[in-house]
Tab-separated table of C-alpha atoms in Angstrom:
chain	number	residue	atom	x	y	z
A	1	UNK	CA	-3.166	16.963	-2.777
A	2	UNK	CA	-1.636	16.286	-6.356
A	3	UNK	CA	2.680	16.045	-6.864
A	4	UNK	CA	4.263	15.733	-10.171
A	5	UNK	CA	6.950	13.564	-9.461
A	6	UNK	CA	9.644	14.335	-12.429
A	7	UNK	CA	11.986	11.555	-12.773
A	8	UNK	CA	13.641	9.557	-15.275
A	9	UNK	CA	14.842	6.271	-13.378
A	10	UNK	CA	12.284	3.796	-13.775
A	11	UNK	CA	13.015	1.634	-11.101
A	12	UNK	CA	13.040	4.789	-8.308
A	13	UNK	CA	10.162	6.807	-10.196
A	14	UNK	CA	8.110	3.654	-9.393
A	15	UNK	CA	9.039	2.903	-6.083
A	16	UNK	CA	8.352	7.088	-5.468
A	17	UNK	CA	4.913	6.854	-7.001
A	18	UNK	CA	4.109	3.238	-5.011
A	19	UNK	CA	4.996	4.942	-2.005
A	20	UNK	CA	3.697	8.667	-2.099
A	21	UNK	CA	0.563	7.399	-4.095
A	22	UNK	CA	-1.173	5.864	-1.028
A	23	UNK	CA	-1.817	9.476	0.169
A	24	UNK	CA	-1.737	11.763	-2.337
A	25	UNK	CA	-2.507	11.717	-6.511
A	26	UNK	CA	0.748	11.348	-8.405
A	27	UNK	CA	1.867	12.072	-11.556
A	28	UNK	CA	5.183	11.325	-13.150
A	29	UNK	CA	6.850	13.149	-16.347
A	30	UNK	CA	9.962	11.486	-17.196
A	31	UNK	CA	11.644	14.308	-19.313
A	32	UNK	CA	11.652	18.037	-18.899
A	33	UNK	CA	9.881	18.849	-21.953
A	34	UNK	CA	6.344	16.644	-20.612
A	35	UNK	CA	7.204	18.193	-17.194
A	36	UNK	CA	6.872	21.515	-18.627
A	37	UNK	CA	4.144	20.777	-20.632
A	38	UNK	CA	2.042	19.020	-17.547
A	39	UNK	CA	3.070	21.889	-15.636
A	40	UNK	CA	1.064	24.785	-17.717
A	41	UNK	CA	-2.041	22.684	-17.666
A	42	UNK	CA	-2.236	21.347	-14.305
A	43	UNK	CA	-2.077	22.644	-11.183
A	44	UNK	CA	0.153	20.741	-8.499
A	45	UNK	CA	0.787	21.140	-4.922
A	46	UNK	CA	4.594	19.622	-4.882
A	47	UNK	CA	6.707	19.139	-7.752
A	48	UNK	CA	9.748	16.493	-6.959
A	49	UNK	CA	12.635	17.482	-9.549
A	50	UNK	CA	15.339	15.158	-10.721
A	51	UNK	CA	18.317	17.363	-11.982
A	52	UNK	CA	19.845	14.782	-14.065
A	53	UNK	CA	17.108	14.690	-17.142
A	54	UNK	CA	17.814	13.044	-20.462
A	55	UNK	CA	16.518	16.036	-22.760
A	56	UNK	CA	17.726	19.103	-20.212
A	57	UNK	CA	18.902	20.393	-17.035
A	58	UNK	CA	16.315	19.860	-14.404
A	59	UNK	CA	17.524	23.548	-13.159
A	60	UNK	CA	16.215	24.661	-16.275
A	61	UNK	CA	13.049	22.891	-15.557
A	62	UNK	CA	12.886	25.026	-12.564
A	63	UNK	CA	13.567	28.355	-14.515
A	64	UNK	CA	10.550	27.514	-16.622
A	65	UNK	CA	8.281	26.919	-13.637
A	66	UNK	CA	9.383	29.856	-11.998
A	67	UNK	CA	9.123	32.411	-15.266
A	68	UNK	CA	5.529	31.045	-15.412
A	69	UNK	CA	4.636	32.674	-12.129
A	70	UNK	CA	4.517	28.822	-11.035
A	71	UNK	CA	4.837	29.442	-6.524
A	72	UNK	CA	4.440	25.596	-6.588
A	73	UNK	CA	6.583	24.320	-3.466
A	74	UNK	CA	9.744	22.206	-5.334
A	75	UNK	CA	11.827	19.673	-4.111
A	76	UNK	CA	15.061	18.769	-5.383
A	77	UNK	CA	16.065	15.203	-5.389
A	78	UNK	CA	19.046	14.389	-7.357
A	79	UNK	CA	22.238	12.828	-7.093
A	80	UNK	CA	24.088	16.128	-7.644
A	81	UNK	CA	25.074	16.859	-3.729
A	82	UNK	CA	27.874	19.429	-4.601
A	83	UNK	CA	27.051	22.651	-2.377
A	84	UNK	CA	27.266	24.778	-5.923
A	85	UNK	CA	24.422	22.859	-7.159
A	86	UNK	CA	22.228	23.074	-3.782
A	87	UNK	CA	23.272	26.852	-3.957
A	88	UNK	CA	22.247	27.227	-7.537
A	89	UNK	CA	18.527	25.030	-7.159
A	90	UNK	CA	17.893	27.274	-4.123
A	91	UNK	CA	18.502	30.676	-5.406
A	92	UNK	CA	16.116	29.455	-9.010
A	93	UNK	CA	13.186	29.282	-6.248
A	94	UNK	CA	13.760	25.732	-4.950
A	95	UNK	CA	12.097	25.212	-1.516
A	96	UNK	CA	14.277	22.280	-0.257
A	97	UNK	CA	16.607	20.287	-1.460
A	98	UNK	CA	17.956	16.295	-1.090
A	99	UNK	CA	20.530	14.321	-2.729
A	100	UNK	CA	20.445	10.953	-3.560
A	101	UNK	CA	20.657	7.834	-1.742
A	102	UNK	CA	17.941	9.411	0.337
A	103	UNK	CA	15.829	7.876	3.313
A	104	UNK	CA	12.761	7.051	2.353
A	105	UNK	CA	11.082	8.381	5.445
A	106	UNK	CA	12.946	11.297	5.259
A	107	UNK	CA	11.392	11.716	1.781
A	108	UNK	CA	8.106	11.449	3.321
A	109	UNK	CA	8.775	13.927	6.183
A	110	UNK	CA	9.538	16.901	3.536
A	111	UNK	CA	7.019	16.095	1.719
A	112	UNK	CA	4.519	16.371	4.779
A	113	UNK	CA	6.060	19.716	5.350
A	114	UNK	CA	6.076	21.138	2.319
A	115	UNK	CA	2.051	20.011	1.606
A	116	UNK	CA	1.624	21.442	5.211
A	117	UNK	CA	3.186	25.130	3.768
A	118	UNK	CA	0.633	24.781	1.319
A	119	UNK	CA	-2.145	23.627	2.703
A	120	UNK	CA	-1.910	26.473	5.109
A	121	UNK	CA	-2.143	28.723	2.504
A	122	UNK	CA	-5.337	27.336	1.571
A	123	UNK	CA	-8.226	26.913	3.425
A	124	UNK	CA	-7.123	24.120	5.695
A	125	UNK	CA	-10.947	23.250	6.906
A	126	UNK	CA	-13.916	22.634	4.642
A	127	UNK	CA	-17.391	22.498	5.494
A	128	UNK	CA	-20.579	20.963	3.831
A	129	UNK	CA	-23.601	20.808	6.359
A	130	UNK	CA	-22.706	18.868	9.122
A	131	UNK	CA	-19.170	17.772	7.457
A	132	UNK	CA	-15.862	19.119	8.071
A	133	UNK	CA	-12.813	17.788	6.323
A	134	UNK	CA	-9.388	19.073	7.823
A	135	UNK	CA	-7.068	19.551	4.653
A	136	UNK	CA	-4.181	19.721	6.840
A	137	UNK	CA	-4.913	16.295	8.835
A	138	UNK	CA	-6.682	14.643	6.289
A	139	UNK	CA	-9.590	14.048	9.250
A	140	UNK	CA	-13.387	14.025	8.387
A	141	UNK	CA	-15.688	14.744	11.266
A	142	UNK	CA	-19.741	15.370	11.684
A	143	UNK	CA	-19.241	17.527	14.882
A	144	UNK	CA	-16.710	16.173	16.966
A	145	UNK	CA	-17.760	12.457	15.555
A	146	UNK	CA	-14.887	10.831	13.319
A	147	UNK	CA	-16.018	9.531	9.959
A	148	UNK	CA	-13.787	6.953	8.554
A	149	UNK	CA	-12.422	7.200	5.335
A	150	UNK	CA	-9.803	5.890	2.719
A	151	UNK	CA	-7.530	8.222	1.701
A	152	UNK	CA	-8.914	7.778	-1.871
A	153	UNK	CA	-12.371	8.375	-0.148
A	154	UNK	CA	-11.300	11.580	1.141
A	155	UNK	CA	-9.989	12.965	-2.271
A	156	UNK	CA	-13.241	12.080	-3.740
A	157	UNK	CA	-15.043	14.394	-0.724
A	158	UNK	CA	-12.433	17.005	-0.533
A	159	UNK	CA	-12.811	17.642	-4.663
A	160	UNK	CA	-16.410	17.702	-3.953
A	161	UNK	CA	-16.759	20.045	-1.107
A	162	UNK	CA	-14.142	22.392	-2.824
A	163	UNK	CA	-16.432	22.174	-5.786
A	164	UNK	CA	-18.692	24.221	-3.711
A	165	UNK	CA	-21.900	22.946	-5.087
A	166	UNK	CA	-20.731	22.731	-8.536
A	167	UNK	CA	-21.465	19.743	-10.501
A	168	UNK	CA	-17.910	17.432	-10.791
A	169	UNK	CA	-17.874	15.127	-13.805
A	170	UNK	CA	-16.725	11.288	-13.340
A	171	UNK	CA	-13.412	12.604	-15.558
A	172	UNK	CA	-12.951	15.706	-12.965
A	173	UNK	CA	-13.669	13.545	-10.079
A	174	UNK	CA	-11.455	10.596	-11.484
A	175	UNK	CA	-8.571	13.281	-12.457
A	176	UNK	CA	-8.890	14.066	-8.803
A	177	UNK	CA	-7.859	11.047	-6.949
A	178	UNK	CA	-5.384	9.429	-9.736
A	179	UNK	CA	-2.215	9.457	-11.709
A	180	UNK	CA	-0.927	10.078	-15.534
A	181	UNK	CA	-0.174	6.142	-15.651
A	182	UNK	CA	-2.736	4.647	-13.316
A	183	UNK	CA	-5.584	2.661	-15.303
A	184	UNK	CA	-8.273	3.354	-13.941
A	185	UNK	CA	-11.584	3.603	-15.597
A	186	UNK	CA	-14.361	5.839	-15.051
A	187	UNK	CA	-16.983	3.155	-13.625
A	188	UNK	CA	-14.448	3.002	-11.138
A	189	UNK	CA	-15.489	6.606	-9.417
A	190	UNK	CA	-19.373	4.861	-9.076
A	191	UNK	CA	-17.802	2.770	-6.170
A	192	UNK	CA	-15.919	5.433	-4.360
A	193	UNK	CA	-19.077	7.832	-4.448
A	194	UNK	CA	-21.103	5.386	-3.265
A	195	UNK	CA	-19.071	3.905	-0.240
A	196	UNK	CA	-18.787	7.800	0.119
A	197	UNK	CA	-22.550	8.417	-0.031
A	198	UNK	CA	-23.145	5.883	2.271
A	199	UNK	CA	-20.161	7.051	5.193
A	200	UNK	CA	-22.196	10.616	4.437
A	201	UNK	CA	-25.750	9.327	4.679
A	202	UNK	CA	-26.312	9.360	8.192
A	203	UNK	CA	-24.713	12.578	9.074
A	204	UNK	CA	-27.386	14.443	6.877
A	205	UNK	CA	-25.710	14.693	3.728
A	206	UNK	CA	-25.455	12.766	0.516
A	207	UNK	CA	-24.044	12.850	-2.940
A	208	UNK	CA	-26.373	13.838	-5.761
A	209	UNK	CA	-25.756	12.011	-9.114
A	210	UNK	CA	-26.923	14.559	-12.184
A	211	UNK	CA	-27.636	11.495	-14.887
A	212	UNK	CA	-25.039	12.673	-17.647
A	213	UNK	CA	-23.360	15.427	-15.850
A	214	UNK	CA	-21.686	13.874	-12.680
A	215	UNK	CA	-21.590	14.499	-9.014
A	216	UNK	CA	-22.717	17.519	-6.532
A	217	UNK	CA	-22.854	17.602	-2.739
A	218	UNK	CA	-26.557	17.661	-1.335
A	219	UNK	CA	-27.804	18.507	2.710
A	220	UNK	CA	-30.718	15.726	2.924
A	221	UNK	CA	-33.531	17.133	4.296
Protein backbone atom coordinates (compact mmCIF):
# COMPACT_ATOMS: atom_id res chain seq x y z
CA UNK A 1 0.00 0.00 0.00
CA UNK A 2 1.46 3.53 -0.99
CA UNK A 3 -0.14 7.14 0.84
CA UNK A 4 0.89 10.51 -0.20
CA UNK A 5 0.93 12.22 2.88
CA UNK A 6 0.47 16.14 1.83
CA UNK A 7 1.63 18.32 4.53
CA UNK A 8 3.52 21.33 5.11
CA UNK A 9 4.54 21.22 8.95
CA UNK A 10 7.78 19.71 9.17
CA UNK A 11 7.81 18.66 12.52
CA UNK A 12 4.13 16.65 12.13
CA UNK A 13 4.84 15.58 8.35
CA UNK A 14 7.80 13.71 9.97
CA UNK A 15 6.38 12.30 12.86
CA UNK A 16 3.28 11.11 10.17
CA UNK A 17 5.78 9.52 7.83
CA UNK A 18 7.94 7.86 11.02
CA UNK A 19 4.84 6.46 12.11
CA UNK A 20 2.70 5.29 9.01
CA UNK A 21 6.05 4.31 7.21
CA UNK A 22 6.58 1.10 9.26
CA UNK A 23 3.62 -0.41 7.30
CA UNK A 24 3.03 1.14 4.34
CA UNK A 25 5.37 3.28 1.52
CA UNK A 26 5.01 7.00 2.12
CA UNK A 27 5.41 9.85 0.27
CA UNK A 28 5.16 13.44 1.33
CA UNK A 29 4.50 16.67 -1.01
CA UNK A 30 4.69 19.68 1.00
CA UNK A 31 2.77 22.14 -1.35
CA UNK A 32 -0.23 21.63 -3.55
CA UNK A 33 1.42 22.23 -6.72
CA UNK A 34 4.10 18.83 -6.09
CA UNK A 35 0.94 17.15 -4.67
CA UNK A 36 -0.73 17.62 -7.86
CA UNK A 37 2.04 16.91 -9.83
CA UNK A 38 2.90 13.43 -7.79
CA UNK A 39 -0.62 12.77 -8.07
CA UNK A 40 -0.89 12.42 -12.13
CA UNK A 41 2.12 10.18 -12.15
CA UNK A 42 1.65 7.93 -9.35
CA UNK A 43 -0.86 5.93 -8.26
CA UNK A 44 -1.72 5.99 -4.38
CA UNK A 45 -3.99 4.11 -2.22
CA UNK A 46 -4.65 7.06 0.55
CA UNK A 47 -3.94 10.56 0.12
CA UNK A 48 -3.74 12.51 3.73
CA UNK A 49 -4.63 16.32 2.86
CA UNK A 50 -3.61 19.27 4.93
CA UNK A 51 -6.07 22.20 4.09
CA UNK A 52 -3.87 24.88 5.24
CA UNK A 53 -1.09 24.83 2.20
CA UNK A 54 1.36 27.64 1.63
CA UNK A 55 0.80 27.96 -2.31
CA UNK A 56 -3.26 27.01 -2.25
CA UNK A 57 -6.26 25.74 -0.66
CA UNK A 58 -5.88 22.10 0.08
CA UNK A 59 -9.79 21.96 -1.05
CA UNK A 60 -8.56 22.93 -4.24
CA UNK A 61 -6.08 20.19 -4.10
CA UNK A 62 -9.01 17.97 -3.79
CA UNK A 63 -10.91 19.54 -6.83
CA UNK A 64 -7.89 18.69 -8.92
CA UNK A 65 -7.77 15.07 -7.79
CA UNK A 66 -11.26 14.64 -8.23
CA UNK A 67 -11.53 16.40 -11.99
CA UNK A 68 -8.75 13.88 -12.82
CA UNK A 69 -11.09 10.95 -12.34
CA UNK A 70 -8.65 10.40 -9.21
CA UNK A 71 -11.37 7.66 -6.77
CA UNK A 72 -8.26 7.66 -4.46
CA UNK A 73 -9.77 7.33 -0.78
CA UNK A 74 -8.79 11.07 0.95
CA UNK A 75 -8.43 12.01 4.30
CA UNK A 76 -8.67 15.35 5.62
CA UNK A 77 -6.46 16.34 8.42
CA UNK A 78 -6.33 19.93 9.14
CA UNK A 79 -6.78 22.27 11.79
CA UNK A 80 -9.86 23.81 10.14
CA UNK A 81 -12.70 21.95 12.45
CA UNK A 82 -15.53 24.47 11.53
CA UNK A 83 -18.60 22.18 10.36
CA UNK A 84 -18.65 24.52 6.94
CA UNK A 85 -15.30 23.30 6.16
CA UNK A 86 -16.01 19.43 7.03
CA UNK A 87 -19.25 20.08 4.92
CA UNK A 88 -17.38 21.62 2.06
CA UNK A 89 -14.17 18.71 2.03
CA UNK A 90 -16.97 16.10 2.08
CA UNK A 91 -19.21 17.17 -0.65
CA UNK A 92 -15.50 17.80 -3.09
CA UNK A 93 -15.28 13.80 -2.67
CA UNK A 94 -13.49 13.62 0.70
CA UNK A 95 -13.93 10.16 2.33
CA UNK A 96 -13.33 11.18 6.01
CA UNK A 97 -12.37 13.85 7.67
CA UNK A 98 -10.17 14.90 11.14
CA UNK A 99 -9.13 18.04 12.63
CA UNK A 100 -6.18 18.74 14.31
CA UNK A 101 -4.78 17.92 17.55
CA UNK A 102 -5.66 14.41 16.51
CA UNK A 103 -4.91 10.97 18.33
CA UNK A 104 -2.41 9.34 16.89
CA UNK A 105 -4.06 5.97 17.09
CA UNK A 106 -7.04 7.30 15.92
CA UNK A 107 -5.00 8.37 12.85
CA UNK A 108 -3.98 4.90 12.44
CA UNK A 109 -7.49 3.38 12.83
CA UNK A 110 -8.84 5.48 9.64
CA UNK A 111 -6.21 4.82 7.93
CA UNK A 112 -6.68 0.92 8.43
CA UNK A 113 -10.17 1.49 7.28
CA UNK A 114 -9.84 3.38 4.54
CA UNK A 115 -6.77 0.88 3.01
CA UNK A 116 -9.33 -1.89 4.03
CA UNK A 117 -12.16 -0.01 1.46
CA UNK A 118 -9.56 -0.32 -0.95
CA UNK A 119 -8.03 -3.24 -0.64
CA UNK A 120 -11.40 -4.82 -0.96
CA UNK A 121 -11.77 -3.45 -4.10
CA UNK A 122 -8.80 -5.16 -5.22
CA UNK A 123 -7.99 -8.52 -5.15
CA UNK A 124 -7.47 -8.99 -1.45
CA UNK A 125 -5.59 -12.61 -1.91
CA UNK A 126 -2.68 -13.33 -4.22
CA UNK A 127 -1.35 -16.50 -5.22
CA UNK A 128 2.07 -17.72 -6.67
CA UNK A 129 2.42 -21.65 -6.44
CA UNK A 130 2.17 -22.64 -3.10
CA UNK A 131 2.12 -18.81 -1.75
CA UNK A 132 -0.73 -16.81 -0.76
CA UNK A 133 -0.34 -13.28 0.47
CA UNK A 134 -3.61 -11.75 2.10
CA UNK A 135 -3.58 -7.96 0.95
CA UNK A 136 -6.08 -7.22 3.47
CA UNK A 137 -4.09 -8.85 6.58
CA UNK A 138 -0.84 -8.41 5.33
CA UNK A 139 -0.41 -12.50 6.16
CA UNK A 140 1.79 -14.81 3.92
CA UNK A 141 0.98 -18.47 4.11
CA UNK A 142 2.21 -21.84 2.09
CA UNK A 143 -1.13 -23.69 2.81
CA UNK A 144 -2.27 -23.05 6.11
CA UNK A 145 1.67 -22.68 7.23
CA UNK A 146 2.59 -18.94 8.28
CA UNK A 147 5.66 -17.52 6.60
CA UNK A 148 7.21 -14.75 8.48
CA UNK A 149 7.88 -11.64 7.02
CA UNK A 150 8.86 -7.86 7.52
CA UNK A 151 6.52 -5.64 6.42
CA UNK A 152 9.16 -4.33 3.94
CA UNK A 153 9.53 -8.10 3.00
CA UNK A 154 6.02 -8.34 2.15
CA UNK A 155 5.96 -5.22 -0.20
CA UNK A 156 8.83 -6.66 -1.99
CA UNK A 157 6.53 -10.14 -2.53
CA UNK A 158 3.26 -8.47 -2.94
CA UNK A 159 4.89 -6.10 -6.00
CA UNK A 160 6.19 -9.28 -7.26
CA UNK A 161 3.27 -11.56 -7.26
CA UNK A 162 1.09 -8.62 -8.63
CA UNK A 163 3.70 -8.40 -11.31
CA UNK A 164 2.26 -11.60 -12.45
CA UNK A 165 5.36 -13.04 -13.91
CA UNK A 166 6.58 -9.89 -15.29
CA UNK A 167 10.08 -8.97 -14.84
CA UNK A 168 10.29 -5.94 -11.86
CA UNK A 169 13.41 -3.80 -12.13
CA UNK A 170 15.53 -2.98 -8.80
CA UNK A 171 14.03 0.88 -9.48
CA UNK A 172 10.27 -0.66 -9.75
CA UNK A 173 10.89 -2.95 -6.94
CA UNK A 174 12.72 -0.16 -4.82
CA UNK A 175 9.81 2.47 -5.85
CA UNK A 176 7.66 -0.20 -4.32
CA UNK A 177 8.58 -0.43 -0.76
CA UNK A 178 9.94 3.36 -0.23
CA UNK A 179 9.35 7.04 0.03
CA UNK A 180 10.07 10.46 -2.07
CA UNK A 181 12.72 11.37 0.79
CA UNK A 182 13.96 8.01 1.99
CA UNK A 183 17.71 7.29 0.80
CA UNK A 184 17.81 4.32 -0.07
CA UNK A 185 19.95 2.88 -2.74
CA UNK A 186 19.31 0.28 -5.16
CA UNK A 187 21.89 -2.45 -3.75
CA UNK A 188 19.66 -2.15 -1.00
CA UNK A 189 16.64 -4.29 -2.81
CA UNK A 190 19.61 -7.33 -3.25
CA UNK A 191 19.09 -7.90 0.59
CA UNK A 192 15.36 -7.84 0.78
CA UNK A 193 15.08 -10.32 -2.30
CA UNK A 194 17.32 -12.46 -0.91
CA UNK A 195 16.07 -12.80 2.81
CA UNK A 196 12.84 -13.08 0.59
CA UNK A 197 14.21 -15.87 -1.63
CA UNK A 198 15.32 -17.65 1.14
CA UNK A 199 11.68 -17.38 3.49
CA UNK A 200 10.31 -18.66 -0.24
CA UNK A 201 12.83 -21.41 -0.88
CA UNK A 202 11.43 -24.13 0.94
CA UNK A 203 7.86 -23.71 0.08
CA UNK A 204 8.73 -24.42 -3.68
CA UNK A 205 9.23 -21.12 -4.96
CA UNK A 206 12.05 -18.70 -5.50
CA UNK A 207 12.94 -15.39 -6.97
CA UNK A 208 14.60 -15.38 -10.38
CA UNK A 209 17.25 -12.60 -10.90
CA UNK A 210 17.31 -11.65 -14.94
CA UNK A 211 21.21 -10.22 -14.87
CA UNK A 212 20.39 -6.54 -16.10
CA UNK A 213 16.70 -6.63 -16.07
CA UNK A 214 15.61 -7.33 -12.39
CA UNK A 215 13.38 -9.68 -10.56
CA UNK A 216 10.49 -12.35 -11.58
CA UNK A 217 8.72 -14.94 -9.43
CA UNK A 218 9.76 -18.65 -10.33
CA UNK A 219 7.82 -22.29 -9.04
CA UNK A 220 11.17 -24.44 -8.42
CA UNK A 221 10.79 -27.56 -9.81
Amino acid sequence: MRILLIEDNEELGLGIMKLLGKTYAIDQANNGEYAISSILVQDYDLVILDLGLPDMDGLDVLKEIRSNRKSTPVLILTARGALDDRISGLDLGADDYMTKPFEIDELQARVRALLRRVSMEKTSLLEFGAINLDVRSNVVLSGSEPIEMTPREIMVLQALMMASGRLLSKSQLLESITNFEEDVSENAIEQYVSRVRKKLAPHGVTIHAARGLGYHLRELN
